[in-house]
Amino acid sequence: MSFTKIKQKLKEFTINAGTDPSINTNEQLKEIERNLGNQLPSDYKDFLKGYGGCYLESKKTTDEIEYDVCYKPIEKDPWMGKGDDTQLLEGFYGLANDHSSLQKAIDTYSDRFPRNIIPIASSAGGNEICMDIDNEKILFWDHELSHPDKDFFLIANSFEEFILSLVDEPIETNEHGSDVEIEILDNDFGKLLFGKDN
């Protein structure tokens, strides 16, 4: 795994990162790994140190058309339409102690995910992009399903493969030309974003 490939791919996007220079990233990572009882993949740790808690924006957006950053999963999830081959990436969790805190996300979903699976980013509709830290696979978690063995769908075989799958997709608009909006109804996701129930 090469972090160089990840850095190169990320140059294709505008990166909005809420970095906090007071954070000791190495200490934060050690604490997360202690809590998990497992090591995070080195390329993911490098990503957290350099970009954690970031949102990616397309550089292709113009006054005429807006683009989202999406990923191409190996396995389609139930939220994808028949003709869709991509899914929306909303934002990554990071090391800062704010709404995008990786540790808060792990704590929020600890009773819903197997111990080896952690959320690393948010996706559309209150769903999560997760990592299986035992085998480093990246998974999509459907928050509406209730069978832990069937709630996850394979996105990529590694964090690097996931990042390399990122693409720009034009945002769909309705017949009036305005953006299509999605209402977030999942309470756990609302707690994670806003620190309280919806």
PDB file of C-alpha atoms in Angstrom:
ATOM      1  CA  MET A   1       0.000   0.000   0.000  1.00  0.00           C
ATOM      2  CA  SER A   2       1.347   3.332  -1.010  1.00  0.00           C
ATOM      3  CA  PHE A   3       0.156   6.564   0.537  1.00  0.00           C
ATOM      4  CA  THR A   4       1.724   8.341  -2.461  1.00  0.00           C
ATOM      5  CA  LYS A   5      -1.079   7.037  -4.716  1.00  0.00           C
ATOM      6  CA  ILE A   6      -3.688   8.258  -2.233  1.00  0.00           C
ATOM      7  CA  LYS A   7      -2.119  11.744  -2.048  1.00  0.00           C
ATOM      8  CA  GLN A   8      -1.931  11.919  -5.834  1.00  0.00           C
ATOM      9  CA  LYS A   9      -5.600  10.941  -6.243  1.00  0.00           C
ATOM     10  CA  LEU A  10      -6.744  13.464  -3.624  1.00  0.00           C
ATOM     11  CA  LYS A  11      -5.140  16.268  -5.668  1.00  0.00           C
ATOM     12  CA  GLU A  12      -8.054  15.845  -8.092  1.00  0.00           C
ATOM     13  CA  PHE A  13     -10.417  17.328  -5.476  1.00  0.00           C
ATOM     14  CA  THR A  14     -10.722  20.418  -3.309  1.00  0.00           C
ATOM     15  CA  ILE A  15     -10.108  19.327   0.282  1.00  0.00           C
ATOM     16  CA  ASN A  16     -11.936  21.136   3.071  1.00  0.00           C
ATOM     17  CA  ALA A  17     -10.280  19.984   6.265  1.00  0.00           C
ATOM     18  CA  GLY A  18     -11.007  21.270   9.729  1.00  0.00           C
ATOM     19  CA  THR A  19      -7.534  20.620  11.086  1.00  0.00           C
ATOM     20  CA  ASP A  20      -6.626  21.568  14.629  1.00  0.00           C
ATOM     21  CA  PRO A  21      -2.887  22.187  15.092  1.00  0.00           C
ATOM     22  CA  SER A  22      -3.197  21.515  18.834  1.00  0.00           C
ATOM     23  CA  ILE A  23      -4.064  17.853  18.197  1.00  0.00           C
ATOM     24  CA  ASN A  24      -1.291  15.347  18.796  1.00  0.00           C
ATOM     25  CA  THR A  25      -2.265  13.017  15.951  1.00  0.00           C
ATOM     26  CA  ASN A  26       0.088  10.214  16.979  1.00  0.00           C
ATOM     27  CA  GLU A  27      -1.333  10.191  20.510  1.00  0.00           C
ATOM     28  CA  GLN A  28      -4.923  10.323  19.214  1.00  0.00           C
ATOM     29  CA  LEU A  29      -4.251   7.383  16.888  1.00  0.00           C
ATOM     30  CA  LYS A  30      -2.638   5.354  19.674  1.00  0.00           C
ATOM     31  CA  GLU A  31      -5.664   5.978  21.887  1.00  0.00           C
ATOM     32  CA  ILE A  32      -8.103   4.907  19.152  1.00  0.00           C
ATOM     33  CA  GLU A  33      -6.066   1.754  18.491  1.00  0.00           C
ATOM     34  CA  ARG A  34      -5.926   1.006  22.241  1.00  0.00           C
ATOM     35  CA  ASN A  35      -9.704   1.363  22.462  1.00  0.00           C
ATOM     36  CA  LEU A  36     -10.156  -0.895  19.428  1.00  0.00           C
ATOM     37  CA  GLY A  37      -7.581  -3.435  20.560  1.00  0.00           C
ATOM     38  CA  ASN A  38      -6.321  -3.470  16.984  1.00  0.00           C
ATOM     39  CA  GLN A  39      -4.047  -1.531  14.609  1.00  0.00           C
ATOM     40  CA  LEU A  40      -5.422   0.674  11.849  1.00  0.00           C
ATOM     41  CA  PRO A  41      -3.902   0.245   8.362  1.00  0.00           C
ATOM     42  CA  SER A  42      -0.857   2.485   7.854  1.00  0.00           C
ATOM     43  CA  ASP A  43      -2.261   4.255   4.773  1.00  0.00           C
ATOM     44  CA  TYR A  44      -5.455   5.090   6.665  1.00  0.00           C
ATOM     45  CA  LYS A  45      -3.428   6.435   9.613  1.00  0.00           C
ATOM     46  CA  ASP A  46      -1.411   8.603   7.196  1.00  0.00           C
ATOM     47  CA  PHE A  47      -4.691   9.846   5.717  1.00  0.00           C
ATOM     48  CA  LEU A  48      -6.018  10.738   9.181  1.00  0.00           C
ATOM     49  CA  LYS A  49      -2.817  12.633  10.008  1.00  0.00           C
ATOM     50  CA  GLY A  50      -2.913  14.639   6.776  1.00  0.00           C
ATOM     51  CA  TYR A  51      -6.586  15.004   5.917  1.00  0.00           C
ATOM     52  CA  GLY A  52      -8.752  13.587   8.722  1.00  0.00           C
ATOM     53  CA  GLY A  53     -12.166  15.132   9.197  1.00  0.00           C
ATOM     54  CA  CYS A  54     -12.228  16.446   5.635  1.00  0.00           C
ATOM     55  CA  TYR A  55     -14.850  16.917   2.976  1.00  0.00           C
ATOM     56  CA  LEU A  56     -13.921  16.533  -0.671  1.00  0.00           C
ATOM     57  CA  GLU A  57     -15.386  18.824  -3.295  1.00  0.00           C
ATOM     58  CA  SER A  58     -15.235  18.493  -7.041  1.00  0.00           C
ATOM     59  CA  LYS A  59     -13.006  20.864  -8.974  1.00  0.00           C
ATOM     60  CA  LYS A  60     -15.323  20.391 -11.983  1.00  0.00           C
ATOM     61  CA  THR A  61     -18.207  22.414 -10.490  1.00  0.00           C
ATOM     62  CA  THR A  62     -19.106  25.464 -12.572  1.00  0.00           C
ATOM     63  CA  ASP A  63     -21.932  28.030 -12.543  1.00  0.00           C
ATOM     64  CA  GLU A  64     -23.860  25.768 -14.915  1.00  0.00           C
ATOM     65  CA  ILE A  65     -23.392  22.374 -13.284  1.00  0.00           C
ATOM     66  CA  GLU A  66     -22.470  21.170  -9.821  1.00  0.00           C
ATOM     67  CA  TYR A  67     -20.639  17.920  -9.101  1.00  0.00           C
ATOM     68  CA  ASP A  68     -20.463  15.620  -6.077  1.00  0.00           C
ATOM     69  CA  VAL A  69     -17.564  13.381  -5.130  1.00  0.00           C
ATOM     70  CA  CYS A  70     -18.683   9.758  -5.333  1.00  0.00           C
ATOM     71  CA  TYR A  71     -17.095   6.323  -5.155  1.00  0.00           C
ATOM     72  CA  LYS A  72     -17.518   3.234  -7.323  1.00  0.00           C
ATOM     73  CA  PRO A  73     -18.300   0.251  -5.094  1.00  0.00           C
ATOM     74  CA  ILE A  74     -17.541  -3.355  -5.937  1.00  0.00           C
ATOM     75  CA  GLU A  75     -20.982  -4.409  -4.676  1.00  0.00           C
ATOM     76  CA  LYS A  76     -24.103  -2.300  -5.237  1.00  0.00           C
ATOM     77  CA  ASP A  77     -26.004  -1.283  -2.124  1.00  0.00           C
ATOM     78  CA  PRO A  78     -29.818  -0.989  -1.786  1.00  0.00           C
ATOM     79  CA  TRP A  79     -29.642   2.809  -2.024  1.00  0.00           C
ATOM     80  CA  MET A  80     -28.272   2.717  -5.574  1.00  0.00           C
ATOM     81  CA  GLY A  81     -30.654   2.858  -8.521  1.00  0.00           C
ATOM     82  CA  LYS A  82     -30.612   0.248 -11.287  1.00  0.00           C
ATOM     83  CA  GLY A  83     -28.431   2.351 -13.571  1.00  0.00           C
ATOM     84  CA  ASP A  84     -26.212   3.771 -10.834  1.00  0.00           C
ATOM     85  CA  ASP A  85     -22.602   2.664 -10.525  1.00  0.00           C
ATOM     86  CA  THR A  86     -21.544   5.283  -7.955  1.00  0.00           C
ATOM     87  CA  GLN A  87     -22.554   6.323  -4.438  1.00  0.00           C
ATOM     88  CA  LEU A  88     -22.162   9.681  -2.660  1.00  0.00           C
ATOM     89  CA  LEU A  89     -19.272  10.314  -0.276  1.00  0.00           C
ATOM     90  CA  GLU A  90     -20.279  12.979   2.245  1.00  0.00           C
ATOM     91  CA  GLY A  91     -17.248  13.406   4.496  1.00  0.00           C
ATOM     92  CA  PHE A  92     -14.504  11.623   6.429  1.00  0.00           C
ATOM     93  CA  TYR A  93     -14.211  11.364  10.193  1.00  0.00           C
ATOM     94  CA  GLY A  94     -11.020  12.690  11.737  1.00  0.00           C
ATOM     95  CA  LEU A  95      -9.072  13.172  14.934  1.00  0.00           C
ATOM     96  CA  ALA A  96     -10.485  16.527  16.091  1.00  0.00           C
ATOM     97  CA  ASN A  97     -12.979  16.459  18.948  1.00  0.00           C
ATOM     98  CA  ASP A  98     -15.890  17.876  16.945  1.00  0.00           C
ATOM     99  CA  HIS A  99     -18.865  16.638  14.879  1.00  0.00           C
ATOM    100  CA  SER A 100     -16.478  14.777  12.549  1.00  0.00           C
ATOM    101  CA  SER A 101     -14.635  12.938  15.342  1.00  0.00           C
ATOM    102  CA  LEU A 102     -13.657   9.382  14.425  1.00  0.00           C
ATOM    103  CA  GLN A 103     -13.778   8.313  18.080  1.00  0.00           C
ATOM    104  CA  LYS A 104     -17.296   9.761  18.485  1.00  0.00           C
ATOM    105  CA  ALA A 105     -18.417   7.949  15.331  1.00  0.00           C
ATOM    106  CA  ILE A 106     -16.943   4.670  16.607  1.00  0.00           C
ATOM    107  CA  ASP A 107     -18.695   5.169  19.969  1.00  0.00           C
ATOM    108  CA  THR A 108     -22.005   6.096  18.304  1.00  0.00           C
ATOM    109  CA  TYR A 109     -22.147   2.879  16.286  1.00  0.00           C
ATOM    110  CA  SER A 110     -20.381   0.508  18.698  1.00  0.00           C
ATOM    111  CA  ASP A 111     -23.632  -1.238  19.635  1.00  0.00           C
ATOM    112  CA  ARG A 112     -24.702  -1.639  15.986  1.00  0.00           C
ATOM    113  CA  PHE A 113     -21.439  -2.761  14.351  1.00  0.00           C
ATOM    114  CA  PRO A 114     -19.314  -5.839  15.003  1.00  0.00           C
ATOM    115  CA  ARG A 115     -16.198  -4.874  17.011  1.00  0.00           C
ATOM    116  CA  ASN A 116     -13.899  -5.193  13.971  1.00  0.00           C
ATOM    117  CA  ILE A 117     -15.915  -2.700  11.878  1.00  0.00           C
ATOM    118  CA  ILE A 118     -15.595   1.059  12.345  1.00  0.00           C
ATOM    119  CA  PRO A 119     -17.201   4.003  10.517  1.00  0.00           C
ATOM    120  CA  ILE A 120     -14.653   6.095   8.594  1.00  0.00           C
ATOM    121  CA  ALA A 121     -16.912   8.384   6.536  1.00  0.00           C
ATOM    122  CA  SER A 122     -20.541   9.288   5.998  1.00  0.00           C
ATOM    123  CA  SER A 123     -22.608   8.488   2.942  1.00  0.00           C
ATOM    124  CA  ALA A 124     -26.037   9.596   1.744  1.00  0.00           C
ATOM    125  CA  GLY A 125     -29.158   9.177   3.853  1.00  0.00           C
ATOM    126  CA  GLY A 126     -27.544   8.464   7.221  1.00  0.00           C
ATOM    127  CA  ASN A 127     -25.554   5.494   5.954  1.00  0.00           C
ATOM    128  CA  GLU A 128     -21.903   4.943   6.787  1.00  0.00           C
ATOM    129  CA  ILE A 129     -18.726   3.997   4.978  1.00  0.00           C
ATOM    130  CA  CYS A 130     -16.881   1.568   7.219  1.00  0.00           C
ATOM    131  CA  MET A 131     -13.604  -0.297   7.500  1.00  0.00           C
ATOM    132  CA  ASP A 132     -13.211  -3.882   8.629  1.00  0.00           C
ATOM    133  CA  ILE A 133      -9.957  -3.467  10.543  1.00  0.00           C
ATOM    134  CA  ASP A 134      -9.305  -7.222  10.486  1.00  0.00           C
ATOM    135  CA  ASN A 135      -9.019  -7.444   6.691  1.00  0.00           C
ATOM    136  CA  GLU A 136      -8.913  -3.711   5.721  1.00  0.00           C
ATOM    137  CA  LYS A 137     -11.962  -3.979   3.436  1.00  0.00           C
ATOM    138  CA  ILE A 138     -14.137  -0.888   2.993  1.00  0.00           C
ATOM    139  CA  LEU A 139     -17.868  -1.468   3.417  1.00  0.00           C
ATOM    140  CA  PHE A 140     -21.152   0.392   2.982  1.00  0.00           C
ATOM    141  CA  TRP A 141     -23.504   0.101   5.970  1.00  0.00           C
ATOM    142  CA  ASP A 142     -27.230   0.412   5.326  1.00  0.00           C
ATOM    143  CA  HIS A 143     -28.760   1.917   8.473  1.00  0.00           C
ATOM    144  CA  GLU A 144     -32.248   0.662   7.587  1.00  0.00           C
ATOM    145  CA  LEU A 145     -31.355  -3.021   7.704  1.00  0.00           C
ATOM    146  CA  SER A 146     -31.321  -4.856  11.023  1.00  0.00           C
ATOM    147  CA  HIS A 147     -29.342  -8.031  10.324  1.00  0.00           C
ATOM    148  CA  PRO A 148     -25.656  -7.402  11.151  1.00  0.00           C
ATOM    149  CA  ASP A 149     -24.498 -10.084   8.710  1.00  0.00           C
ATOM    150  CA  LYS A 150     -26.495  -8.500   5.840  1.00  0.00           C
ATOM    151  CA  ASP A 151     -26.159  -4.772   6.598  1.00  0.00           C
ATOM    152  CA  PHE A 152     -22.754  -4.364   4.928  1.00  0.00           C
ATOM    153  CA  PHE A 153     -21.881  -4.195   1.226  1.00  0.00           C
ATOM    154  CA  LEU A 154     -18.340  -4.356  -0.187  1.00  0.00           C
ATOM    155  CA  ILE A 155     -17.051  -1.056  -1.542  1.00  0.00           C
ATOM    156  CA  ALA A 156     -13.328  -1.826  -1.903  1.00  0.00           C
ATOM    157  CA  ASN A 157     -10.721  -4.356  -0.802  1.00  0.00           C
ATOM    158  CA  SER A 158      -8.533  -1.669   0.820  1.00  0.00           C
ATOM    159  CA  PHE A 159      -8.538   1.993   1.799  1.00  0.00           C
ATOM    160  CA  GLU A 160      -6.255   2.786  -1.137  1.00  0.00           C
ATOM    161  CA  GLU A 161      -8.613   1.040  -3.568  1.00  0.00           C
ATOM    162  CA  PHE A 162     -11.514   3.033  -2.091  1.00  0.00           C
ATOM    163  CA  ILE A 163      -9.750   6.385  -2.550  1.00  0.00           C
ATOM    164  CA  LEU A 164      -8.676   5.456  -6.087  1.00  0.00           C
ATOM    165  CA  SER A 165     -12.343   4.746  -6.943  1.00  0.00           C
ATOM    166  CA  LEU A 166     -13.409   8.355  -6.234  1.00  0.00           C
ATOM    167  CA  VAL A 167     -14.973  10.193  -9.182  1.00  0.00           C
ATOM    168  CA  ASP A 168     -16.826  13.430  -9.930  1.00  0.00           C
ATOM    169  CA  GLU A 169     -20.543  12.964 -10.644  1.00  0.00           C
ATOM    170  CA  PRO A 170     -22.957  15.708 -11.765  1.00  0.00           C
ATOM    171  CA  ILE A 171     -25.657  16.443  -9.166  1.00  0.00           C
ATOM    172  CA  GLU A 172     -29.134  15.406 -10.248  1.00  0.00           C
ATOM    173  CA  THR A 173     -31.719  18.168 -10.397  1.00  0.00           C
ATOM    174  CA  ASN A 174     -35.502  18.012 -10.540  1.00  0.00           C
ATOM    175  CA  GLU A 175     -37.500  19.368 -13.496  1.00  0.00           C
ATOM    176  CA  HIS A 176     -37.353  22.889 -11.999  1.00  0.00           C
ATOM    177  CA  GLY A 177     -33.555  22.838 -11.998  1.00  0.00           C
ATOM    178  CA  SER A 178     -33.071  22.888  -8.234  1.00  0.00           C
ATOM    179  CA  ASP A 179     -30.968  20.432  -6.267  1.00  0.00           C
ATOM    180  CA  VAL A 180     -32.621  17.276  -5.021  1.00  0.00           C
ATOM    181  CA  GLU A 181     -32.614  17.291  -1.202  1.00  0.00           C
ATOM    182  CA  ILE A 182     -32.515  14.309   1.143  1.00  0.00           C
ATOM    183  CA  GLU A 183     -33.941  14.537   4.653  1.00  0.00           C
ATOM    184  CA  ILE A 184     -31.870  12.757   7.302  1.00  0.00           C
ATOM    185  CA  LEU A 185     -34.153  10.693   9.504  1.00  0.00           C
ATOM    186  CA  ASP A 186     -31.692   8.366  11.225  1.00  0.00           C
ATOM    187  CA  ASN A 187     -31.388   9.344  14.915  1.00  0.00           C
ATOM    188  CA  ASP A 188     -27.888   7.886  15.358  1.00  0.00           C
ATOM    189  CA  PHE A 189     -26.657   9.918  12.401  1.00  0.00           C
ATOM    190  CA  GLY A 190     -28.390  13.025  13.777  1.00  0.00           C
ATOM    191  CA  LYS A 191     -26.706  12.481  17.150  1.00  0.00           C
ATOM    192  CA  LEU A 192     -23.350  12.142  15.431  1.00  0.00           C
ATOM    193  CA  LEU A 193     -23.822  15.328  13.386  1.00  0.00           C
ATOM    194  CA  PHE A 194     -25.549  17.545  15.915  1.00  0.00           C
ATOM    195  CA  GLY A 195     -24.862  15.927  19.283  1.00  0.00           C
ATOM    196  CA  LYS A 196     -28.553  15.378  20.052  1.00  0.00           C
ATOM    197  CA  ASP A 197     -31.642  13.518  18.848  1.00  0.00           C
ATOM    198  CA  ASN A 198     -33.412  14.834  15.742  1.00  0.00           C
TER     199      ASN A 198
END
